[in-house]
Structure formats: C-alpha cells, structure tokens
Tab-separated table of C-alpha atoms in Angstrom:
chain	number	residue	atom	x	y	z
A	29	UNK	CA	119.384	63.774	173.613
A	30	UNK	CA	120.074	64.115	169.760
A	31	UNK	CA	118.676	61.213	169.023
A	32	UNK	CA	115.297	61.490	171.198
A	33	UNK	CA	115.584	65.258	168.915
A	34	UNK	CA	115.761	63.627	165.715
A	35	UNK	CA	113.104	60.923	166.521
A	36	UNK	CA	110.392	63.378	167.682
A	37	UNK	CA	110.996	65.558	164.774
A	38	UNK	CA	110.630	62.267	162.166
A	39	UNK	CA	107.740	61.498	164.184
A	40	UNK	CA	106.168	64.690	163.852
A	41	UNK	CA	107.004	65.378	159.999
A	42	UNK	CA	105.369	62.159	159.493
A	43	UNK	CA	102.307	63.057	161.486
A	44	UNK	CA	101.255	66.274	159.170
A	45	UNK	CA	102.227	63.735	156.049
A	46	UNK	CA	99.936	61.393	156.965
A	47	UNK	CA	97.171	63.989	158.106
A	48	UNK	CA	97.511	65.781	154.679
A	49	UNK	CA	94.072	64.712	152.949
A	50	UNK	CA	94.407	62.625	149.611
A	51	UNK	CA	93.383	63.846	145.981
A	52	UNK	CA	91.157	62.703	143.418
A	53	UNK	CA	90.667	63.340	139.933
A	54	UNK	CA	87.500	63.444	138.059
A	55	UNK	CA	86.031	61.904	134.869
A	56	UNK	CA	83.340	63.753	132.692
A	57	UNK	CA	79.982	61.742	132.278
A	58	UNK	CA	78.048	64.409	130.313
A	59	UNK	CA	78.110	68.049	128.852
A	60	UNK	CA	75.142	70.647	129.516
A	61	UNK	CA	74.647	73.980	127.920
A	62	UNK	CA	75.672	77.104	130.491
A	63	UNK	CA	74.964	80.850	130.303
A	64	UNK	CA	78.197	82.084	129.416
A	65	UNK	CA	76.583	85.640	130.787
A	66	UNK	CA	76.032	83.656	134.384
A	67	UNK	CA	78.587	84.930	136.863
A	68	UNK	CA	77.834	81.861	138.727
A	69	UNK	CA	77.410	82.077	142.662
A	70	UNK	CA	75.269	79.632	143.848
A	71	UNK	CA	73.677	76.113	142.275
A	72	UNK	CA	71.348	73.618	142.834
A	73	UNK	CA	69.472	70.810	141.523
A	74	UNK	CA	65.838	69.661	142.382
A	75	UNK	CA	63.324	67.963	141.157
A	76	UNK	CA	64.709	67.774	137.743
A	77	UNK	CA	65.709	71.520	137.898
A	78	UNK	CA	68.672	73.517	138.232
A	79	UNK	CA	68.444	76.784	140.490
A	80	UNK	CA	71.135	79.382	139.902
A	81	UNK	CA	72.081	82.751	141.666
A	82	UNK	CA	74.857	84.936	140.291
A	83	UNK	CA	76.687	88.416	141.166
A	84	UNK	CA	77.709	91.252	139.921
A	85	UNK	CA	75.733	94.448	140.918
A	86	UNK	CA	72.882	95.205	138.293
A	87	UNK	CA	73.196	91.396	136.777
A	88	UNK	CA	72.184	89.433	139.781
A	89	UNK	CA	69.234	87.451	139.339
A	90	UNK	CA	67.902	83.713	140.735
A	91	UNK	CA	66.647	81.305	138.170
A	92	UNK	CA	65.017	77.535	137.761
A	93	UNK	CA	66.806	76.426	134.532
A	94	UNK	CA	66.288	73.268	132.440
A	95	UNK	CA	69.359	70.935	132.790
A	96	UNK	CA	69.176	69.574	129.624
A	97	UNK	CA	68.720	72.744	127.496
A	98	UNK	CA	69.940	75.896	129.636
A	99	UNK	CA	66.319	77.325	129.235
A	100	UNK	CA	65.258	79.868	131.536
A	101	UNK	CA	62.085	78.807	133.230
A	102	UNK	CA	61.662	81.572	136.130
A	103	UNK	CA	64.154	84.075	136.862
A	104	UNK	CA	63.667	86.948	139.729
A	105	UNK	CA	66.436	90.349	139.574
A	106	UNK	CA	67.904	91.826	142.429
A	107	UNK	CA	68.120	94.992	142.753
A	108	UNK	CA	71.276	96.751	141.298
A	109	UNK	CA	72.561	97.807	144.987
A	110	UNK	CA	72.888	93.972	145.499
A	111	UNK	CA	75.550	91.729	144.688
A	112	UNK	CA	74.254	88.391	144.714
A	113	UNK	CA	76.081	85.163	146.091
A	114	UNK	CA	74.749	81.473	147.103
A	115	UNK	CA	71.525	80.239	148.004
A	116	UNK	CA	70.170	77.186	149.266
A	117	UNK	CA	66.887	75.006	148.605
A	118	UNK	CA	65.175	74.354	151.734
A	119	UNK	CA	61.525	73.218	152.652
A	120	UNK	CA	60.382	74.640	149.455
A	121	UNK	CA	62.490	77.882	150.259
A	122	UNK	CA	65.325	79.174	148.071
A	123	UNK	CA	67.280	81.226	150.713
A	124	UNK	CA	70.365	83.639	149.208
A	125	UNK	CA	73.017	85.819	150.451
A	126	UNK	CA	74.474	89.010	148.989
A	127	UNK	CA	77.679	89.864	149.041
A	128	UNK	CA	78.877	93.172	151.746
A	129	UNK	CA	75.186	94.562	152.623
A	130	UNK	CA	74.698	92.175	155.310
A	131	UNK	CA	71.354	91.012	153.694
A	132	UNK	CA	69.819	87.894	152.292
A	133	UNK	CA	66.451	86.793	150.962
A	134	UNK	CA	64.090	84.059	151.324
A	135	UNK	CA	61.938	83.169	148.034
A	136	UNK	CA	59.073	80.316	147.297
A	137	UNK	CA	60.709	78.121	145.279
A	138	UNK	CA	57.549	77.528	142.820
A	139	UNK	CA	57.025	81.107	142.366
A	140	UNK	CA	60.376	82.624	142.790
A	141	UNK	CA	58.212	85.466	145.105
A	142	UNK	CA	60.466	87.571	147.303
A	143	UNK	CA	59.069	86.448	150.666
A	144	UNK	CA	61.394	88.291	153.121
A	145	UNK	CA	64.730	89.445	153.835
A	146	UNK	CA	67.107	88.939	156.719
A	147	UNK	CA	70.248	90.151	158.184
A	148	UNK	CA	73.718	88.639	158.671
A	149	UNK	CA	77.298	89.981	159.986
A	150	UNK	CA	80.087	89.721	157.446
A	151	UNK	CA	80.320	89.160	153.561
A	152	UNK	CA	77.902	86.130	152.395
A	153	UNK	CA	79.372	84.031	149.805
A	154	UNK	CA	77.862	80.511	149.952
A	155	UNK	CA	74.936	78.602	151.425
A	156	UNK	CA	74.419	74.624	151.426
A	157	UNK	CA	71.803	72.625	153.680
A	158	UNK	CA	71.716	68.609	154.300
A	159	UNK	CA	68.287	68.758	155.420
A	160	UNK	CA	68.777	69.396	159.285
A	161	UNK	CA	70.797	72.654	159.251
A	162	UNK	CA	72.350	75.324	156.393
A	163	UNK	CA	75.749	75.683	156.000
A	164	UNK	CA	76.937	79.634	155.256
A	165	UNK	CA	80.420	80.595	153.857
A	166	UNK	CA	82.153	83.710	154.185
A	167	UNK	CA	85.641	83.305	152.440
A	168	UNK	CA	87.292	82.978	155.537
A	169	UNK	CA	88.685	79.110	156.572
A	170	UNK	CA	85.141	78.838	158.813
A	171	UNK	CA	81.727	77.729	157.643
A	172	UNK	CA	78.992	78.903	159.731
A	173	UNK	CA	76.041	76.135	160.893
A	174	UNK	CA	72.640	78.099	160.789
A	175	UNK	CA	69.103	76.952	162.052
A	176	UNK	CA	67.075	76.286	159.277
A	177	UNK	CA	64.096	77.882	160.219
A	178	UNK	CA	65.566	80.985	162.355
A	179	UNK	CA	68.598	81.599	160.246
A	180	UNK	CA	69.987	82.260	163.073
A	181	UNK	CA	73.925	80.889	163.975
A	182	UNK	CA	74.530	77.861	166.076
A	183	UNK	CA	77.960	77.334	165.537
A	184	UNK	CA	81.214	77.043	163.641
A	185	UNK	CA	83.852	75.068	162.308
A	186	UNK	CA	87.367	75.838	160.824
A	187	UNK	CA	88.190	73.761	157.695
A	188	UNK	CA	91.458	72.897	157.750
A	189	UNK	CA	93.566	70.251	156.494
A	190	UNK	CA	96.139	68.656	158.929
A	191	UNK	CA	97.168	71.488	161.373
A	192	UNK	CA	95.998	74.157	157.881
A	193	UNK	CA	93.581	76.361	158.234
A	194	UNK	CA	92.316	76.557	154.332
A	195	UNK	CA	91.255	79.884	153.171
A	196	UNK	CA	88.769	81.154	150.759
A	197	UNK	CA	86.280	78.634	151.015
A	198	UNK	CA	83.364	79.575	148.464
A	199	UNK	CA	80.422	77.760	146.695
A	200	UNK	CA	79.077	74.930	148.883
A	201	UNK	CA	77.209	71.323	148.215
A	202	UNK	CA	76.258	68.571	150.725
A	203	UNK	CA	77.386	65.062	149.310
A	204	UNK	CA	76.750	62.083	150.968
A	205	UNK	CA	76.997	63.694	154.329
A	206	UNK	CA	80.269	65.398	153.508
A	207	UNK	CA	80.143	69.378	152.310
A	208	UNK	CA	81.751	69.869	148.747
A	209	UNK	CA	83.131	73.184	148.359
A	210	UNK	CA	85.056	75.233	145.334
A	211	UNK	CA	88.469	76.948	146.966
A	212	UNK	CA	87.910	80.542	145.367
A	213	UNK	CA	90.522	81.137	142.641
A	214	UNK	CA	91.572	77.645	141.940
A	215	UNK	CA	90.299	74.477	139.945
A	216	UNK	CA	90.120	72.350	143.442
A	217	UNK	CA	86.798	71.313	145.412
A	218	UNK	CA	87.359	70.447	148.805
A	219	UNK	CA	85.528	67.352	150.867
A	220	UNK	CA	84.634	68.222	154.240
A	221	UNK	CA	83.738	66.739	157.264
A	222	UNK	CA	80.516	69.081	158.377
A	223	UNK	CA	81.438	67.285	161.953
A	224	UNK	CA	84.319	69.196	162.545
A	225	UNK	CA	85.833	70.080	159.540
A	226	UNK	CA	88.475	68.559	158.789
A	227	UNK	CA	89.312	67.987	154.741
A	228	UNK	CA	88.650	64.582	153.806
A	229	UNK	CA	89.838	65.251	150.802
A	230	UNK	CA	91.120	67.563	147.472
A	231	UNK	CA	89.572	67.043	143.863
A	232	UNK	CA	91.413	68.513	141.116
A	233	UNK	CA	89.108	69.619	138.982
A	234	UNK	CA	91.974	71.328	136.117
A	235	UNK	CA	91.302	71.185	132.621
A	236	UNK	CA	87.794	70.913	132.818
A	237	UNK	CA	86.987	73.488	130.799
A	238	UNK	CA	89.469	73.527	127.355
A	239	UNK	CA	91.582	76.775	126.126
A	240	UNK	CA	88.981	76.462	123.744
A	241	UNK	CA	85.735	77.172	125.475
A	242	UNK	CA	87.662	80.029	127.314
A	243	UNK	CA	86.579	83.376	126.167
A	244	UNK	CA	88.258	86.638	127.151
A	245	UNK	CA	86.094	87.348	130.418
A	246	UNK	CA	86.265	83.371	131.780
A	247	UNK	CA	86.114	83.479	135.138
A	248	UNK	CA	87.219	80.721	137.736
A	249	UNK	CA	85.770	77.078	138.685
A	250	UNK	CA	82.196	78.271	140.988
A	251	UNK	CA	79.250	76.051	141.376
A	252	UNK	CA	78.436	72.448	142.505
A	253	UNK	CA	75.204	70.869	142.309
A	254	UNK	CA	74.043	67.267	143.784
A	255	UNK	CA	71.504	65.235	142.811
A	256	UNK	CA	70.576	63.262	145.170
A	257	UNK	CA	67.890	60.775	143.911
A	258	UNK	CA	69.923	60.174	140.585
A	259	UNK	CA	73.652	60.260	142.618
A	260	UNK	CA	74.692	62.973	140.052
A	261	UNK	CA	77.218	65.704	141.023
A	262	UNK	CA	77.569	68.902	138.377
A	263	UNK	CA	79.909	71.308	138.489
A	264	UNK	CA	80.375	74.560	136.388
A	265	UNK	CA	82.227	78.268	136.757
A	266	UNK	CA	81.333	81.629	136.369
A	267	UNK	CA	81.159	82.694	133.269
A	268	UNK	CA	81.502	79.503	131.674
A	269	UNK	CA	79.334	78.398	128.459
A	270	UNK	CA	79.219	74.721	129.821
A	271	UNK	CA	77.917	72.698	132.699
A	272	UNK	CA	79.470	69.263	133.728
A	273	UNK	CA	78.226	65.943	135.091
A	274	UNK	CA	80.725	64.180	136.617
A	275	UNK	CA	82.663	61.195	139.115
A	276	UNK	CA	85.265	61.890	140.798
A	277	UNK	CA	87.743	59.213	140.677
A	278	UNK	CA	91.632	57.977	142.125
A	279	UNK	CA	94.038	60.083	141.018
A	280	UNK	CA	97.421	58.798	139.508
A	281	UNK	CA	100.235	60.671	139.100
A	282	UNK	CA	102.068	62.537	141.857
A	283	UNK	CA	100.215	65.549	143.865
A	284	UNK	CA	100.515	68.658	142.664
C-alpha cells in the first residue's frame, strides 16, 4: 500500500511539473520614443499607426501616434469622471473600457468621433480582438469572449497554468492565434490559448527598461502591440519614456 502511495504521489508531482508552461526571454530589435506622461492602458498598431488609451481620472485620453517619432496625430479626452483602460481596433472601430463605471465607448477610428457608449458588469481593464470575437479583461484569472458587433458576452475562460488559476490578468494582444497578456504588477507577459485558456507559456520581460530610464513616478510593464503584416510585437509600460520592438526568444538559465 506504501508503495502504490508513493508511486501515485511521484506520478502526480510530476504531472503539475510537466503541465507548468515554459519561459522565454526576449531580445530588443529597436527603441521608439514614449510619452513618459502616458499612463499606458491599452495599445495597438494599424496601418502604420499606434493607438493608445491611458488612465488616470482627468488624464485619460485615446490617441493615433506616429511609431517612429511619438507624435500625436489625433487624440480625443475623456471626461474627468472616467478612468480610462484598454481598447481594441475593430472594423474601423476603436472600442474602450473604463475602469469601475461600468461604461465603455465606441469611436471611428479615422476621426477619433465618440460614436456611442455601452454598458458592462465589473471593472474593465483590457480589450483584444483576432478578428472574429473581442477578448475583455477584468483582473480576475477569466477573460471574457464578446460578440464583436453586440458587445454582448458569449462566454468565458479561466487562464490558468497547470491546475493555477493566474490572477491579475491586464493589457491584452492577439499573436498568432494565441492572446498575449501583461500579469499586472510584474515584468511577465503571458501566452494563452484563447481555446480554453490554458498558458502556453511565460515571457520574462525584466530589465527592459534600465535603472536609468526610471524616473521617480515609473510605473509597471502595460501595453503590447502586434503588427501583423510586418510580424512585429512592441511592448511598453505606463509611464515609461520608451517603446520596444522586440522577439521573444529561449530562455537559458534556470526559471525564476
């Protein structure tokens, strides 16, 4: 009987070993200016163009941005009672959450014009879309599938990695048919499966940004970007003067 004991519990330590999802590493491929006075809370990149949403109650605004330079080409404010978070591109649509007032908006994309508003349950932190439906996160370890059109929820999944739920699941980017997302208060993105998800696996994103760039009021790792015709993936934080291109790539070294 001991031995049966022993052998199921070998068997089942090495189960949640093997279904712990791998890390990566990452290697820079180019540096873009940033607005250090961005409290980053949603990006994205198309045609060319990067589209930004941040927070913070009186200093939330969307804006089309020039990669290459950081300049400004649109921007639209919210109003001060709003706390902005993500937003998605979608059919010519920029769609964004706010934070605790159970509200988003829907915006033309060429125009940046405020073209309605529409209610949610729970805090809104992130929005991502792979072309057939929009991914919503909340903080919690679920991601929420909306209807495109509707906005409407369909269903969810729990991300979780081996038998582990993982919490505080924030900015969110579809890859390559995975979701990317930042893990709030920590230099890791995570790699999804949007099927059921299930981690695929971690990128360890630390030391991206140098002691050096830090100022007194930088804030954590928040924003991922994918472009999908050039097969470039940016990343950037809130707060942060700089914007980065990257790969991700094997890690070496042991898991931390």
């Amino acid at each position: 009987m001991r031995k049966t004991w022993i052998t199921f519990c070998l068997l089942a330590c090495a189960s949640i070993a093997a279904a712990q999802a791998p890390e990566f590493s990452y290697r820079v491929v180019h540096v873009y200016p940033h607005d250090r006075s961005a409290f980053t809370e949603g990006l994205e990149f198309r045609a060319g163009f990067l589209y930004e949403s941040t927070g913070v109650n009186g200093k939330s605004w969307v804006r089309k941005v020039r990669l290459e330079t950081g300049e400004v080409l649109q921007q639209i404010n919210l109003d001060s009672q709003y706390f902005g978070e993500g937003i998605t591109v979608f059919n010519q649509q920029i769609v964004q959450l706010t934070y605790r007032t159970e509200i988003g908006f829907v915006y033309d994309q060429a125009s940046l014009r405020r073209l309605r508003t529409f209610n949610f349950t729970g805090e809104g932190w992130a929005l991502a879309n792979d072309g057939s439906v929009i991914y919503m996160s909340d903080g919690t370890p679920q991601i929420r599938v909306w209807d495109p059109v509707t906005l409407q929820e369909r269903r969810r999944v729990t991300v979780h990695d081996g038998s582990k739920p993982v919490n505080y699941v924030n900015e969110l980017e579809c890859v390559r048919g995975e979701i990317y997302a930042n893990v709030w208060q920590t230099d890791r993105i995570l790699r999804i499966s949007p099927a059921d998800g299930r981690v695929l696996a971690w990128v360890n994103l630390s030391g991206l940004l140098t002691v050096a760039d830090r100022a007194e009021n930088t804030d954590v790792l928040n924003g991922i970007a994918y472009d999908v015709l050039g097969d470039r993936l940016f990343v950037t934080g809130k707060f942060w003067p700089k914007l980065f291109e990257i790969k991700i790539v094997p890690k070496t070294g042991p898991r931390k």
